[in-house]
GROMACS .gro file of C-alpha atoms in nm:
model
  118
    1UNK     CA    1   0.037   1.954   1.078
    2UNK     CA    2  -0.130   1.651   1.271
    3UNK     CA    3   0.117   1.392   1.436
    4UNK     CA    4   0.115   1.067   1.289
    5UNK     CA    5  -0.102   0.932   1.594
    6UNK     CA    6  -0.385   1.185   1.543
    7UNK     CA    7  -0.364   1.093   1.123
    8UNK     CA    8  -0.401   0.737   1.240
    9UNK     CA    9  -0.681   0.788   1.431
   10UNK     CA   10  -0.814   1.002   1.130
   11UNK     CA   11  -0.815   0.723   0.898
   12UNK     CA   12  -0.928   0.476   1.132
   13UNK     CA   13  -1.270   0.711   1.178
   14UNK     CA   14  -1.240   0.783   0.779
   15UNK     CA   15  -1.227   1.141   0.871
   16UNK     CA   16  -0.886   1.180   0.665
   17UNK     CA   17  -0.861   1.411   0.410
   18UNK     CA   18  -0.711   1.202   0.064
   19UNK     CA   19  -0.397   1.482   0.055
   20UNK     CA   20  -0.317   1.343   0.425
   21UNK     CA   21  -0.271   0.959   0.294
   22UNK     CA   22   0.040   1.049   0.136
   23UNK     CA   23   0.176   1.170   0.470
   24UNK     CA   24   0.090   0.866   0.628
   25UNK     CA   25   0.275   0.641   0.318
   26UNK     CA   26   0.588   0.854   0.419
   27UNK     CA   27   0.553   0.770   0.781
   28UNK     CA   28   0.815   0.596   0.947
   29UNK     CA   29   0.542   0.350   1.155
   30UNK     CA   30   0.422   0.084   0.962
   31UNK     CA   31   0.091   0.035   1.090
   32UNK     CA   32   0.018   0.389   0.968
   33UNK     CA   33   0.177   0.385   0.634
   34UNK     CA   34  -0.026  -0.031   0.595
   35UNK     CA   35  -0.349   0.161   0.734
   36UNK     CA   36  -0.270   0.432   0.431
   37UNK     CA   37  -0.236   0.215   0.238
   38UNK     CA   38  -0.557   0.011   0.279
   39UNK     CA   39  -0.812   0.370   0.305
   40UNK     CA   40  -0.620   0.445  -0.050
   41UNK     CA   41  -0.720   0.105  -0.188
   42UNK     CA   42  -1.091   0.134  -0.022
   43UNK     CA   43  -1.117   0.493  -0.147
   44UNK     CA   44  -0.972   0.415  -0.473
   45UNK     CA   45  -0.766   0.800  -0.423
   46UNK     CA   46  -0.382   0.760  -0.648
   47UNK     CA   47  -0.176   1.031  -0.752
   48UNK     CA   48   0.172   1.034  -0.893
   49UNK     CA   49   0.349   1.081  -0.564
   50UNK     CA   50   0.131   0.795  -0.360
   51UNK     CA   51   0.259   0.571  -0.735
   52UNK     CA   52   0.622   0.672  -0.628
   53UNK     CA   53   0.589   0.584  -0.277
   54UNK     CA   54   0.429   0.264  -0.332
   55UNK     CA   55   0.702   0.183  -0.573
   56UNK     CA   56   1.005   0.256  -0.297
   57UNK     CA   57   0.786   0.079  -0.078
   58UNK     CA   58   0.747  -0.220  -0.262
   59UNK     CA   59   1.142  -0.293  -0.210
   60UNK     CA   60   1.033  -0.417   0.137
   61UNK     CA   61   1.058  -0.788   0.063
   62UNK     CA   62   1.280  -0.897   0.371
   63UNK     CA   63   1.317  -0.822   0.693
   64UNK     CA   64   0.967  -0.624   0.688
   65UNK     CA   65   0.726  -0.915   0.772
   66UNK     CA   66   0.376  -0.756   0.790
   67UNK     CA   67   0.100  -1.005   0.830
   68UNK     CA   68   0.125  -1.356   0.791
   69UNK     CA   69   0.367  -1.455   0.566
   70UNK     CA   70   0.348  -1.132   0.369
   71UNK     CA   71   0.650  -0.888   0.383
   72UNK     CA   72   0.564  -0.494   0.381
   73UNK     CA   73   0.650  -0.461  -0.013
   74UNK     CA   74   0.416  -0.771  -0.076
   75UNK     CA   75   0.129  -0.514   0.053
   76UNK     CA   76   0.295  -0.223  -0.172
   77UNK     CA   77   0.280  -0.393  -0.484
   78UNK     CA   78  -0.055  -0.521  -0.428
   79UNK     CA   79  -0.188  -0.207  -0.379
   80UNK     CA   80  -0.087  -0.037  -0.673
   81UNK     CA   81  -0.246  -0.362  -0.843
   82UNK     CA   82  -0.554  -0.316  -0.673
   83UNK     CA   83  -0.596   0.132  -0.761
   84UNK     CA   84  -0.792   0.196  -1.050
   85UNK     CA   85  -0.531   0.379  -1.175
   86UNK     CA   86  -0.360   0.368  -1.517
   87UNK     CA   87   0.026   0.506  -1.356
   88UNK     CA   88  -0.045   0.271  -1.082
   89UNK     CA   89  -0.116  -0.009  -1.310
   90UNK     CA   90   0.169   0.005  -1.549
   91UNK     CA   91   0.374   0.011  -1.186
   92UNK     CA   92   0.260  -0.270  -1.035
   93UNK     CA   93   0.323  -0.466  -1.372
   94UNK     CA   94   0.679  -0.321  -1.367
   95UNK     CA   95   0.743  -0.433  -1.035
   96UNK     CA   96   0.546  -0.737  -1.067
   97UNK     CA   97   0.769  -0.881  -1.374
   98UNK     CA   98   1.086  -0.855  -1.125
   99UNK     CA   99   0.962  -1.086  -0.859
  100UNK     CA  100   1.070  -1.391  -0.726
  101UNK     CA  101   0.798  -1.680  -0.816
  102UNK     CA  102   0.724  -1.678  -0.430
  103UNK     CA  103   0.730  -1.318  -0.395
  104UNK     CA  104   0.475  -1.332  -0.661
  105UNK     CA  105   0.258  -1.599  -0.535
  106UNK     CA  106   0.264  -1.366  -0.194
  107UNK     CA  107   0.118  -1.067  -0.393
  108UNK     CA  108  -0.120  -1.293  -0.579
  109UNK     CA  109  -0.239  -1.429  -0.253
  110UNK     CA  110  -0.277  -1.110  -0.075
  111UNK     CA  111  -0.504  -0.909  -0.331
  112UNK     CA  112  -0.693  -1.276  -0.348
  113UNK     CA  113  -0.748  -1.298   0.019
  114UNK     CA  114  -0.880  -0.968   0.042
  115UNK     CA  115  -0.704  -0.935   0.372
  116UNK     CA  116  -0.729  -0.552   0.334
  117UNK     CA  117  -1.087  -0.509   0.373
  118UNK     CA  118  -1.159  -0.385   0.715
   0.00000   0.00000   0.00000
């Protein structure tokens, strides 16, 4: 089993394999589990267990700032908005319709700013 700092550096050289992303979502460093996040959306790769992680994740709204003024579940919810995925869809519209207006604006904003494209 790689440490989380060797799976890091395998997604940051896109040498990852897709089962290793959903070790890095259930990592307790958020860079890793943001840069999982980002190689799923790029790779379009969803399963059932990276939909349930993203969904816990998502819960993130305070005390989690990420970028800017996006909090870590901001990123979550976008990125199940943002998988071609039918589970991950209905999710992200779950999720979605429980939102604050602001927190909503936030996830709007990140998928339009397109701030995870390396």
């Amino acid at each position: 089993m790689a440490s989380i700092a060797e799976l890091a550096e395998e997604i940051k050289t896109d040498k990852i394999k897709n089962e290793d992303l959903i070790v890095c979502l259930e990592a307790k460093n958020l860079r890793v589990v943001a840069m999982a996040m980002f190689k799923l959306i790029e790779r379009n790769y969803c399963n059932i267990r990276i939909v349930d992680r993203l969904a816990e994740l998502g819960e993130l709204l305070t005390d989690s700032k990420f970028i800017g003024p996006w909090q870590f579940g901001h990123i979550a919810i976008a990125t199940l908005s943002l998988l071609d995925n039918e589970d991950a869809k209905i999710k992200f519209n779950e999720l979605f319709e429980r939102l604050s207006d602001n927190d909503k604006f936030l996830v709007d904003n990140f998928i339009k700013s397109e701030s995870y494209k390396t």
